[in-house]
Short mmCIF file of C-alpha atoms and ligand atoms in Angstrom, two decimals:
data_model
loop_
_atom_site.label_atom_id
_atom_site.label_comp_id
_atom_site.label_asym_id
_atom_site.label_seq_id
_atom_site.Cartn_x
_atom_site.Cartn_y
_atom_site.Cartn_z
CA UNK T 334 0.05 0.20 0.12
CA UNK T 335 1.09 3.15 -0.94
CA UNK T 336 1.88 6.23 1.71
CA UNK T 337 -1.17 7.80 3.33
CA UNK T 338 -0.48 11.47 2.15
CA UNK T 339 -1.11 10.40 -1.54
CA UNK T 340 -5.11 9.30 -0.91
CA UNK T 341 -6.00 12.03 1.77
CA UNK T 342 -3.86 14.72 1.11
CA UNK T 343 -2.20 15.06 4.11
CA UNK T 344 0.13 17.72 2.97
CA UNK T 345 -3.40 19.90 2.44
CA UNK T 346 -4.50 19.60 5.78
CA UNK T 347 -1.37 20.84 6.72
CA UNK T 348 -1.72 24.03 4.58
CA UNK T 349 -5.55 24.37 5.14
CA UNK T 350 -4.62 27.24 7.13
CA UNK T 351 -2.79 28.72 4.93
CA UNK T 352 -5.31 30.54 2.06
CA UNK T 353 -7.43 32.76 3.91
CA UNK T 354 -3.71 34.26 5.40
CA UNK T 355 -2.31 34.41 1.96
CA UNK T 356 -5.74 35.89 0.59
CA UNK T 357 -5.07 38.51 3.82
CA UNK T 358 -1.38 40.07 2.71
CA UNK T 359 -2.74 39.95 -0.92
CA UNK T 360 -5.44 42.41 -0.52
CA UNK T 361 -3.10 44.42 2.31
CA UNK T 362 -0.63 44.66 -0.88
CA UNK T 363 -3.24 45.87 -3.22
CA UNK T 364 -4.23 48.37 -0.55
CA UNK T 365 -0.92 49.89 -1.14
CA UNK T 366 -0.27 49.34 -4.65
CA UNK T 367 -3.45 51.09 -5.18
CA UNK T 368 -2.68 54.05 -2.76
CA UNK T 369 0.38 54.72 -4.58
CA UNK T 370 -1.19 55.05 -8.22
CA UNK T 371 -3.89 56.84 -6.35
CA UNK T 372 -1.17 59.33 -5.50
CA UNK T 373 1.25 59.07 -8.81
CA UNK T 374 -1.55 59.65 -10.84
CA UNK T 375 -2.78 63.09 -8.76
CA UNK T 376 0.76 64.33 -9.49
CA UNK T 377 1.20 63.56 -13.05
CA UNK T 378 -2.09 63.06 -14.47
CA UNK T 379 -3.30 65.63 -16.99
CA UNK T 380 -5.57 68.14 -16.39
CA UNK T 381 -4.99 67.84 -12.60
CA UNK T 382 -6.49 70.66 -10.75
CA UNK T 383 -3.60 71.53 -8.32
CA UNK T 384 -4.88 71.26 -4.81
CA UNK T 385 -4.40 74.02 -2.69
CA UNK T 386 -2.36 72.40 -0.11
CA UNK T 387 0.25 71.44 -2.45
CA UNK T 388 3.78 72.49 -1.72
CA UNK T 389 4.52 74.37 -5.31
CA UNK T 390 7.91 76.12 -5.36
CA UNK T 391 7.13 79.91 -5.36
CA UNK T 392 8.96 81.15 -8.18
CA UNK T 393 8.84 80.01 -11.77
CA UNK T 394 12.11 77.68 -12.24
CA UNK T 395 11.28 76.28 -15.70
CA UNK T 396 14.59 73.77 -15.02
CA UNK T 397 13.33 72.70 -12.10
CA UNK T 398 9.94 72.06 -12.69
CA UNK T 399 11.62 69.66 -16.25
CA UNK T 400 13.84 68.23 -13.11
CA UNK T 401 11.22 67.54 -11.12
CA UNK T 402 9.40 66.03 -13.76
CA UNK T 403 12.08 64.11 -15.12
CA UNK T 404 11.78 62.61 -11.99
CA UNK T 405 8.73 61.92 -11.72
CA UNK T 406 8.32 60.31 -14.71
CA UNK T 407 10.92 57.85 -13.51
CA UNK T 408 9.10 57.07 -10.66
CA UNK T 409 6.37 56.34 -12.50
CA UNK T 410 8.08 53.91 -15.19
CA UNK T 411 9.68 52.40 -11.85
CA UNK T 412 6.00 52.18 -10.53
CA UNK T 413 4.64 50.59 -13.56
CA UNK T 414 7.57 48.03 -13.41
CA UNK T 415 6.31 47.17 -9.85
CA UNK T 416 3.23 46.56 -11.11
CA UNK T 417 3.39 44.42 -13.65
CA UNK T 418 6.20 42.33 -11.14
CA UNK T 419 2.95 42.28 -8.74
CA UNK T 420 0.24 41.49 -11.22
CA UNK T 421 2.37 38.04 -12.20
CA UNK T 422 3.14 37.50 -8.92
CA UNK T 423 -0.73 37.83 -8.29
CA UNK T 424 -1.43 35.38 -11.06
CA UNK T 425 0.96 32.61 -9.47
CA UNK T 426 -0.81 33.08 -5.90
CA UNK T 427 -3.86 32.48 -7.83
CA UNK T 428 -2.72 29.26 -8.88
CA UNK T 429 -1.68 28.24 -5.86
CA UNK T 430 -4.28 29.43 -3.97
CA UNK T 431 -6.68 27.70 -6.33
CA UNK T 432 -4.95 24.15 -6.41
CA UNK T 433 -4.84 24.57 -2.06
CA UNK T 434 -8.75 25.28 -2.79
CA UNK T 435 -9.48 22.04 -4.98
CA UNK T 436 -7.09 19.75 -2.30
CA UNK T 437 -9.67 20.78 0.70
CA UNK T 438 -12.18 20.16 -1.15
CA UNK T 439 -11.11 16.58 -2.13
CA UNK T 440 -10.17 16.13 1.31
CA UNK T 441 -13.72 17.14 2.83
CA UNK T 442 -15.40 15.23 0.13
CA UNK T 443 -12.96 12.04 1.77
CA UNK T 444 -14.02 13.09 4.95
CA UNK T 445 -17.83 12.94 4.18
CA UNK T 446 -17.38 9.42 2.57
CA UNK T 447 -15.88 7.99 5.24
CA UNK T 448 -16.90 9.95 8.24
CA UNK T 449 -15.13 7.49 10.78
CA UNK T 450 -11.76 8.55 9.09
CA UNK T 451 -9.96 9.89 11.92
CA UNK T 452 -12.50 9.04 15.07
CA UNK T 453 -10.61 7.10 17.57
CA UNK T 454 -11.90 3.48 18.42
CA UNK T 455 -13.83 4.50 21.73
CA UNK T 456 -16.06 7.08 19.76
CA UNK T 457 -16.97 4.37 17.41
CA UNK T 458 -17.25 1.05 19.29
CA UNK T 459 -17.21 1.17 23.02
CA UNK T 460 -19.23 -2.25 23.13
CA UNK T 461 -15.79 -4.17 21.64
CA UNK T 462 -14.12 -2.18 24.32
CA UNK T 463 -16.33 -3.17 27.05
CA UNK T 464 -15.74 -7.15 25.88
CA UNK T 465 -12.57 -6.31 26.57
CA UNK T 466 -12.75 -5.44 29.67
CA UNK T 467 -10.71 -6.91 32.75
CA UNK T 468 -8.41 -8.65 30.26
CA UNK T 469 -4.96 -7.94 31.09
CA UNK T 470 -3.02 -5.43 29.06
CA UNK T 471 -1.11 -8.66 26.98
CA UNK T 472 -4.73 -10.02 25.80
CA UNK T 473 -6.12 -6.75 24.81
CA UNK T 474 -2.59 -5.96 22.92
CA UNK T 475 -3.26 -9.07 21.35
CA UNK T 476 -6.88 -8.91 20.69
CA UNK T 477 -8.07 -5.29 20.50
CA UNK T 478 -8.21 -3.18 17.60
CA UNK T 479 -5.26 -0.90 16.38
CA UNK T 480 -5.26 2.02 14.71
CA UNK T 481 -4.13 2.27 11.11
CA UNK T 482 -2.67 5.15 8.95
CA UNK T 483 -4.79 7.55 7.78
CA UNK T 484 -5.91 6.97 4.01
CA UNK T 485 -6.27 2.94 4.81
CA UNK T 486 -10.31 3.40 5.29
CA UNK T 487 -10.92 2.52 1.42
CA UNK T 488 -8.66 -0.49 1.11
CA UNK T 489 -9.50 -2.28 4.59
CA UNK T 490 -12.78 -0.97 5.06
CA UNK T 491 -12.05 0.23 8.52
CA UNK T 492 -10.10 2.59 10.62
CA UNK T 493 -8.46 0.24 12.72
CA UNK T 494 -7.23 -3.62 12.44
CA UNK T 495 -8.77 -5.87 14.50
CA UNK T 496 -6.71 -9.52 14.63
CA UNK T 497 -9.19 -12.25 13.90
CA UNK T 498 -9.94 -13.92 17.29
CA UNK T 499 -12.26 -16.61 17.30
CA UNK T 500 -15.95 -14.51 19.13
CA UNK T 501 -16.12 -17.57 21.70
CA UNK T 502 -12.38 -16.44 23.09
CA UNK T 503 -14.31 -13.84 25.25
CA UNK T 504 -16.44 -16.77 26.43
CA UNK T 505 -13.68 -18.03 28.46
CA UNK T 506 -11.56 -14.77 30.36
CA UNK T 507 -10.13 -16.92 32.58
CA UNK T 508 -8.67 -19.64 29.93
CA UNK T 509 -7.59 -16.84 27.73
CA UNK T 510 -5.77 -15.13 30.63
CA UNK T 511 -3.82 -18.58 31.03
CA UNK T 512 -2.94 -18.46 27.31
CA UNK T 513 -2.11 -15.36 27.39
CA UNK T 514 -0.14 -15.54 30.65
CA UNK T 515 3.60 -15.67 29.52
CA UNK T 516 6.74 -13.68 29.66
CA UNK T 517 7.10 -11.21 26.50
CA UNK T 518 9.88 -12.49 24.41
CA UNK T 519 10.82 -15.87 26.79
CA UNK T 520 9.49 -19.33 25.99
CA UNK T 521 5.74 -20.08 25.79
CA UNK T 522 4.41 -22.37 28.17
CA UNK T 523 3.67 -26.13 26.35
CA UNK T 524 0.28 -25.76 26.59
CA UNK T 525 -1.05 -26.98 23.12
CA UNK T 526 -3.40 -29.71 24.70
CA UNK T 527 -5.16 -26.71 26.78
CA UNK T 528 -5.07 -24.50 23.66
CA UNK T 529 -6.55 -26.61 21.72
CA UNK T 530 -9.48 -27.51 23.69
CA UNK T 531 -9.93 -23.84 24.23
CA UNK T 532 -10.22 -23.69 20.47
CA UNK T 533 -12.77 -26.51 20.10
CA UNK T 534 -14.69 -24.80 22.67
CA UNK T 535 -14.63 -22.09 19.81
CA UNK T 536 -11.87 -19.47 20.54
CA UNK T 537 -10.76 -19.89 16.98
CA UNK T 538 -9.06 -18.20 15.59
CA UNK T 539 -6.66 -17.67 18.79
CA UNK T 540 -5.02 -14.40 19.83
CA UNK T 541 -1.33 -14.51 19.06
CA UNK T 542 1.38 -14.53 22.06
CA UNK T 543 4.60 -12.77 22.22
CA UNK T 544 6.52 -15.90 22.88
CA UNK T 545 8.62 -18.27 21.00
CA UNK T 546 7.25 -21.72 21.41
CA UNK T 547 9.56 -24.55 22.75
CA UNK T 548 12.02 -25.76 20.19
CA UNK T 549 12.80 -29.45 20.07
CA UNK T 550 16.45 -30.17 21.76
CA UNK T 551 18.81 -32.25 18.89
CA UNK T 552 16.42 -31.03 16.15
CA UNK T 553 16.99 -33.79 13.35
CA UNK T 554 16.88 -32.59 9.74
CA UNK T 555 13.58 -33.82 7.89
CA UNK T 556 14.22 -37.08 6.10
CA UNK T 557 14.53 -35.54 2.51
CA UNK T 558 11.68 -36.37 -0.34
CA UNK T 559 9.89 -38.58 -1.70
CA UNK T 560 11.49 -40.80 1.22
CA UNK T 561 10.09 -38.41 4.09
CA UNK T 562 6.38 -39.27 2.73
CA UNK T 563 6.76 -42.86 4.10
CA UNK T 564 9.29 -42.36 7.02
CA UNK T 565 8.61 -41.83 10.54
CA UNK T 566 10.57 -39.13 11.51
CA UNK T 567 13.65 -38.84 14.33
CA UNK T 568 12.00 -38.64 18.24
CA UNK T 569 14.00 -35.84 18.27
CA UNK T 570 12.15 -33.74 16.14
CA UNK T 571 8.84 -33.10 17.96
CA UNK T 572 8.00 -32.22 21.45
CA UNK T 573 6.34 -34.63 23.32
CA UNK T 574 5.46 -33.22 26.35
CA UNK T 575 1.87 -32.77 26.00
CA UNK T 576 1.35 -36.72 25.08
CA UNK T 577 1.34 -39.47 27.48
CA UNK T 578 3.58 -41.34 24.84
CA UNK T 579 7.07 -39.81 24.35
CA UNK T 580 8.17 -41.97 21.00
CA UNK T 581 6.57 -43.48 18.14
CA UNK T 582 7.28 -46.92 18.63
CA UNK T 583 4.62 -46.00 21.68
CA UNK T 584 2.41 -43.99 19.67
CA UNK T 585 2.02 -46.55 17.23
CA UNK T 586 0.98 -48.98 19.79
CA UNK T 587 -1.86 -47.17 20.96
CA UNK T 588 -4.13 -49.79 19.60
CA UNK T 589 -3.02 -51.75 22.58
CA UNK T 590 -3.61 -49.07 25.37
CA UNK T 591 -6.58 -48.75 27.46
CA UNK T 592 -8.79 -46.20 26.21
CA UNK T 593 -10.16 -44.88 22.87
CA UNK T 594 -7.74 -42.89 20.55
CA UNK T 595 -7.94 -40.95 17.47
CA UNK T 596 -6.59 -42.50 14.45
CA UNK T 597 -5.58 -45.33 16.05
CA UNK T 598 -3.43 -46.60 13.85
CA UNK T 599 -2.51 -43.66 11.74
CA UNK T 600 1.22 -43.71 12.66
CA UNK T 601 1.98 -46.80 12.21
CA UNK T 602 3.47 -46.16 8.30
CA UNK T 603 4.53 -49.67 7.61
CA UNK T 604 0.84 -50.80 8.89
CA UNK T 605 -2.94 -50.28 7.25
CA UNK T 606 -1.62 -46.66 6.06
CA UNK T 607 0.64 -48.68 3.33
CA UNK T 608 -2.58 -49.35 2.30
CA UNK T 609 -4.97 -46.93 2.13
CA UNK T 610 -6.95 -45.79 -1.30
CA UNK T 611 -4.54 -48.20 -3.36
CA UNK T 612 -7.51 -50.29 -3.96
CA UNK T 613 -10.79 -49.92 -5.06
CA UNK T 614 -13.25 -52.95 -4.15
CA UNK T 615 -16.33 -51.06 -5.97
CA UNK T 616 -18.16 -50.56 -2.75
CA UNK T 617 -16.96 -47.71 -0.48
CA UNK T 618 -13.26 -47.87 -0.02
CA UNK T 619 -13.13 -45.74 -3.20
CA UNK T 620 -9.24 -46.02 -4.97
CA UNK T 621 -7.36 -42.86 -5.78
CA UNK T 622 -6.42 -44.13 -9.47
CA UNK T 623 -9.81 -44.51 -10.11
CA UNK T 624 -11.23 -41.17 -8.29
CA UNK T 625 -8.51 -39.16 -10.52
CA UNK T 626 -9.80 -40.88 -13.50
CA UNK T 627 -13.22 -39.04 -13.43
CA UNK T 628 -11.53 -35.91 -14.42
CA UNK T 629 -9.04 -35.11 -17.47
CA UNK T 630 -5.96 -36.10 -16.65
CA UNK T 631 -3.77 -33.51 -14.64
CA UNK T 632 -6.83 -31.39 -14.04
CA UNK T 633 -7.32 -32.26 -10.74
CA UNK T 634 -3.62 -30.55 -8.99
CA UNK T 635 -5.02 -28.91 -6.11
CA UNK T 636 -6.70 -29.51 -2.85
CA UNK T 637 -7.63 -29.95 0.93
CA UNK T 638 -8.01 -33.32 3.10
CA UNK T 639 -10.58 -32.43 6.14
CA UNK T 640 -9.16 -34.26 9.38
CA UNK T 641 -6.47 -36.24 7.21
CA UNK T 642 -4.58 -37.67 10.27
CA UNK T 643 -0.95 -38.66 9.60
CA UNK T 644 -1.43 -37.32 6.17
CA UNK T 645 -1.32 -40.58 4.46
CA UNK T 646 -4.06 -39.38 1.67
CA UNK T 647 -1.73 -36.42 0.72
CA UNK T 648 0.88 -38.64 0.77
CA UNK T 649 -0.40 -40.70 -2.50
CA UNK T 650 -2.11 -37.94 -3.76
CA UNK T 651 1.96 -36.23 -3.99
CA UNK T 652 3.07 -39.35 -5.65
CA UNK T 653 0.60 -37.86 -8.84
CA UNK T 654 1.69 -34.92 -8.57
CA UNK T 655 -1.96 -33.34 -6.49
CA UNK T 656 -1.04 -30.74 -3.96
CA UNK T 657 -3.19 -31.40 -0.99
CA UNK T 658 -2.94 -29.44 2.43
CA UNK T 659 -4.41 -31.48 5.28
CA UNK T 660 -5.89 -30.17 8.34
CA UNK T 661 -5.44 -31.92 11.27
CA UNK T 662 -5.94 -31.61 14.85
CA UNK T 663 -3.42 -32.85 17.32
CA UNK T 664 -5.95 -35.42 19.09
CA UNK T 665 -4.45 -37.66 21.32
CA UNK T 666 -0.81 -37.40 19.37
CA UNK T 667 1.67 -34.78 17.48
CA UNK T 668 -0.76 -35.21 14.16
CA UNK T 669 0.56 -31.79 12.64
CA UNK T 670 3.77 -32.35 13.68
CA UNK T 671 3.98 -35.90 11.75
CA UNK T 672 2.45 -34.77 8.53
CA UNK T 673 4.66 -32.11 7.78
CA UNK T 674 7.54 -34.34 8.74
CA UNK T 675 6.78 -36.39 6.22
CA UNK T 676 6.79 -32.88 3.53
CA UNK T 677 3.11 -32.72 3.62
CA UNK T 678 1.35 -29.57 4.24
CA UNK T 679 -0.47 -29.54 7.61
CA UNK T 680 -3.27 -26.83 8.86
CA UNK T 681 -4.29 -26.57 12.84
CA UNK T 682 -8.16 -26.14 12.62
CA UNK T 683 -11.10 -27.27 13.82
CA UNK T 684 -14.13 -28.49 11.45
CA UNK T 685 -16.01 -25.30 12.76
CA UNK T 686 -13.68 -23.10 11.23
CA UNK T 687 -14.74 -21.42 7.59
CA UNK T 688 -12.21 -22.99 5.39
CA UNK T 689 -9.26 -20.47 4.36
CA UNK T 690 -9.90 -20.94 0.85
CA UNK T 691 -11.36 -18.45 -1.70
CA UNK T 692 -14.04 -19.56 -3.95
CA UNK T 693 -14.02 -21.72 -6.76
CA UNK T 694 -10.47 -22.85 -6.35
CA UNK T 695 -9.92 -26.15 -5.49
CA UNK T 696 -9.97 -29.08 -7.68
CA UNK T 697 -11.05 -31.63 -4.92
CA UNK T 698 -11.42 -31.71 -1.24
CA UNK T 699 -11.53 -35.20 0.60
CA UNK T 700 -12.75 -36.51 4.44
CA UNK T 701 -12.66 -39.43 5.59
CA UNK T 702 -14.38 -40.46 9.07
CA UNK T 703 -14.32 -37.35 10.11
CA UNK T 704 -17.51 -35.28 8.51
CA UNK T 705 -19.98 -37.72 9.93
CA UNK T 706 -23.24 -37.90 11.83
CA UNK T 707 -21.54 -36.43 15.29
CA UNK T 708 -21.17 -33.04 13.52
CA UNK T 709 -24.71 -30.99 14.02
CA UNK T 710 -27.19 -31.12 10.75
CA UNK T 711 -27.44 -27.54 10.71
CA UNK T 712 -23.18 -26.93 11.22
CA UNK T 713 -22.85 -29.88 8.95
CA UNK T 714 -24.92 -28.11 6.16
CA UNK T 715 -22.96 -24.97 6.57
CA UNK T 716 -19.49 -27.46 5.72
CA UNK T 717 -20.94 -28.82 2.95
CA UNK T 718 -21.92 -25.41 1.76
CA UNK T 719 -18.48 -24.00 2.40
CA UNK T 720 -16.46 -26.97 0.93
CA UNK T 721 -19.13 -26.51 -2.57
CA UNK T 722 -18.20 -22.80 -2.62
CA UNK T 723 -13.91 -23.49 -2.14
CA UNK T 724 -14.47 -26.34 -4.89
CA UNK T 725 -13.75 -25.23 -8.68
CA UNK T 726 -16.87 -25.61 -10.67
CA UNK T 727 -16.51 -29.44 -11.90
CA UNK T 728 -14.59 -29.92 -8.69
CA UNK T 729 -14.84 -32.80 -6.74
CA UNK T 730 -16.06 -33.83 -3.01
CA UNK T 731 -15.11 -37.17 -1.84
CA UNK T 732 -16.97 -38.10 0.75
CA UNK T 733 -15.22 -41.42 2.41
CA UNK T 734 -16.76 -43.43 5.30
CA UNK T 735 -19.35 -41.01 6.61
CA UNK T 736 -20.73 -42.89 9.46
CA UNK T 737 -24.64 -42.36 10.52
CA UNK T 738 -27.47 -44.55 11.47
CA UNK T 739 -29.25 -46.45 8.53
CA UNK T 740 -32.74 -44.02 9.55
CA UNK T 741 -30.44 -40.72 9.05
CA UNK T 742 -29.40 -41.54 5.51
CA UNK T 743 -32.46 -41.14 3.38
CA UNK T 744 -34.16 -38.71 5.61
CA UNK T 745 -31.06 -36.31 6.88
CA UNK T 746 -28.05 -36.77 4.90
CA UNK T 747 -28.98 -37.78 1.14
CA UNK T 748 -31.54 -34.50 1.07
CA UNK T 749 -28.61 -32.28 3.15
CA UNK T 750 -26.48 -32.60 -0.28
CA UNK T 751 -28.94 -32.64 -2.93
CA UNK T 752 -30.17 -29.28 -0.94
CA UNK T 753 -26.53 -27.64 -1.11
CA UNK T 754 -25.98 -28.43 -5.06
CA UNK T 755 -23.55 -31.39 -5.97
CA UNK T 756 -24.07 -33.96 -8.43
CA UNK T 757 -23.61 -37.50 -7.37
CA UNK T 758 -20.82 -39.19 -9.21
CA UNK T 759 -20.61 -42.38 -7.44
CA UNK T 760 -22.47 -43.36 -4.08
CA UNK T 761 -22.00 -46.38 -2.29
CA UNK T 762 -23.74 -47.50 1.20
CA UNK T 763 -22.36 -50.44 3.33
CA UNK T 764 -22.90 -51.28 7.05
CA UNK T 765 -20.40 -50.90 8.99
CA UNK T 766 -17.99 -53.68 10.24
CA UNK T 767 -15.07 -52.62 11.86
CA UNK T 768 -16.26 -51.89 15.43
CA UNK T 769 -19.31 -53.57 14.30
CA UNK T 770 -21.58 -53.27 17.79
CA UNK T 771 -24.82 -51.97 16.40
CA UNK T 772 -26.02 -53.55 12.91
CA UNK T 773 -28.15 -49.65 12.43
CA UNK T 774 -24.86 -48.03 12.14
CA UNK T 775 -24.14 -47.30 8.47
CA UNK T 776 -21.43 -45.87 6.18
CA UNK T 777 -21.62 -44.12 2.46
CA UNK T 778 -18.84 -43.18 0.11
CA UNK T 779 -19.26 -40.10 -2.23
CA UNK T 780 -17.75 -38.75 -5.20
CA UNK T 781 -19.97 -35.45 -5.41
CA UNK T 782 -19.46 -33.22 -7.97
CA UNK T 783 -19.78 -28.96 -8.03
CA UNK T 784 -21.96 -28.54 -11.17
CA UNK T 785 -20.51 -26.15 -13.92
CA UNK T 786 -22.92 -23.57 -15.16
C1 NAG Z 1310 15.05 65.09 -18.58
O1 NAG Z 1310 15.24 64.10 -19.38
C2 NAG Z 1310 15.85 64.33 -20.73
C3 NAG Z 1310 16.00 62.78 -21.08
O2 NAG Z 1310 14.97 62.06 -20.33
C4 NAG Z 1310 16.87 65.10 -20.61
O3 NAG Z 1310 17.10 65.03 -22.37
C5 NAG Z 1310 16.84 66.59 -20.01
O4 NAG Z 1310 17.96 67.17 -20.03
C6 NAG Z 1310 15.89 66.13 -18.37
N1 NAG Z 1310 15.93 67.90 -17.91
C7 NAG Z 1310 16.15 68.12 -17.11
C8 NAG Z 1310 16.15 69.18 -16.46
O5 NAG Z 1310 17.06 67.31 -15.85
C1 NAG Z 1311 9.13 -45.22 24.01
O1 NAG Z 1311 8.28 -44.80 25.20
C2 NAG Z 1311 7.17 -45.90 26.46
C3 NAG Z 1311 6.33 -45.05 27.21
O2 NAG Z 1311 6.39 -43.61 26.61
C4 NAG Z 1311 8.83 -46.24 26.55
O3 NAG Z 1311 8.01 -47.99 27.82
C5 NAG Z 1311 9.34 -47.00 25.92
O4 NAG Z 1311 11.05 -47.82 26.17
C6 NAG Z 1311 10.05 -45.73 24.96
N1 NAG Z 1311 11.01 -46.76 24.00
C7 NAG Z 1311 11.89 -46.56 23.21
C8 NAG Z 1311 12.25 -47.05 21.86
O5 NAG Z 1311 12.11 -45.39 23.20
C1 NAG Z 1312 4.57 -36.50 -11.66
O1 NAG Z 1312 5.70 -35.14 -12.73
C2 NAG Z 1312 7.13 -35.29 -12.67
C3 NAG Z 1312 7.98 -34.05 -12.87
O2 NAG Z 1312 6.35 -33.24 -13.79
C4 NAG Z 1312 6.77 -36.72 -13.60
O3 NAG Z 1312 7.90 -37.28 -14.54
C5 NAG Z 1312 6.12 -37.62 -13.30
O4 NAG Z 1312 5.85 -38.68 -14.36
C6 NAG Z 1312 4.75 -37.21 -12.86
N1 NAG Z 1312 3.76 -38.53 -12.31
C7 NAG Z 1312 2.68 -38.58 -12.26
C8 NAG Z 1312 2.27 -39.44 -11.50
O5 NAG Z 1312 2.07 -37.91 -12.82
C1 NAG Z 1313 -32.08 -45.44 1.04
O1 NAG Z 1313 -32.86 -45.58 -0.03
C2 NAG Z 1313 -32.39 -46.21 -1.32
C3 NAG Z 1313 -33.81 -45.73 -3.08
O2 NAG Z 1313 -34.49 -44.94 -2.34
C4 NAG Z 1313 -32.84 -47.16 -0.83
O3 NAG Z 1313 -32.28 -48.17 -1.37
C5 NAG Z 1313 -32.07 -47.88 0.32
O4 NAG Z 1313 -32.31 -49.00 0.57
C6 NAG Z 1313 -32.17 -46.85 1.56
N1 NAG Z 1313 -31.45 -46.52 2.76
C7 NAG Z 1313 -31.65 -47.15 4.08
C8 NAG Z 1313 -30.59 -47.53 4.85
O5 NAG Z 1313 -32.77 -46.98 4.65
#
């Protein structure tokens, strides 16, 4: 962005008191000139009646009179030159004054157009300030608006820049304060799990902090591509503090540990991950190669995997020259660090957040096991609309292993997908077998297309 001066003419504000002063000076000047001219005219003009009080020589002296006449003529000539000089000066001053007037008008128009320009935050939106009441200065700094330089209104649409922070952050002021407690410039507390809980409660995005995250000791350089796609990273490349498992052999064995863990076998790259999406069983397991074939070769290039576990979908796609961004939470494991260590792009966002992509941009969106009936219907519909938004016309939404009850399938989800406007290219339903508890639990997989107009 350019300087503020060019847009609102700050220079013209500083000079705005000048024109009246200049005018005043001009008036005095013109008065002086006029007085001189009148005097000259009186002394030299033809047929002038001699005023009574004029100091005339008492005797007739022709030569003296001529000298005086000559002197007067010279004076007259000098005065003429001065007048023409003054006229030039006046012309120049007029031009300057006109241009100042124009700038002033422009500035006034700008003010009229954006009445908030130059008004301080407390005057515009006291209620937002009230919301921040009681927060520490550091939290206010991270969450409060910051004044923009004059002239940015038309580009930003505001006179302040508001840090993007989830509205629900302010519902949890105590936890927020806890999160914002650190030594400025020092090391941040290791609080990913705590922070992530706040995110999932709606404090997303979270406020920024002025501290450094703890760095792994003896950080091992990443494995080079393409080996990194299928290499378990070194234990020293990740901070493990928040997790009960302190190494990958432990993470890989979580399925044998008591309690339910999300994405149980995802960290074992030699196990089930190795074969995911390679085989198309004609049922609910779609294969990547068959899916890519629904579009002309090379036209599926960029996309998103929502809740992509340890990143295996993105790895498989990268092998096919498709760039996939994987969103993941760090539930029960360092998923984001793991995805990144494979040389894939991880993004730490919940499923609630509006997708950070522009509309009509992505070739493919995939999601497996994540978007399912645990997400409240109204929210799920918004998510589907958001996916529709970011897909390009003709883009593919691969809804992979969506689980629900049989009764919900035809009453809730099929109508929802139709309502959002997706076209079904492929559709498979099947009963759940892996946990096999309730016969009423169903899966469906679908290839949905955003129609071209
Ligand atoms: C007046 O000026 C003219 C020429 O400018 C000169 O010839 C003449 O001598 C002058 N007269 C006197 C009295 O100075
Ligand atoms: C991995 O961590 C577990 C427990 O966190 C520990 O019992 C085990 O010895 C560790 N293994 C290695 C190879 O460090
Ligand atoms: C991916 O791109 C590389 C370089 O352009 C090319 O050599 C390779 O054949 C491509 N792989 C696939 C599966 O298309
Ligand atoms: C849903 O509807 C389809 C056809 O309309 C039907 O074949 C299928 O059995 C239904 N599924 C369930 C789980 O009710």
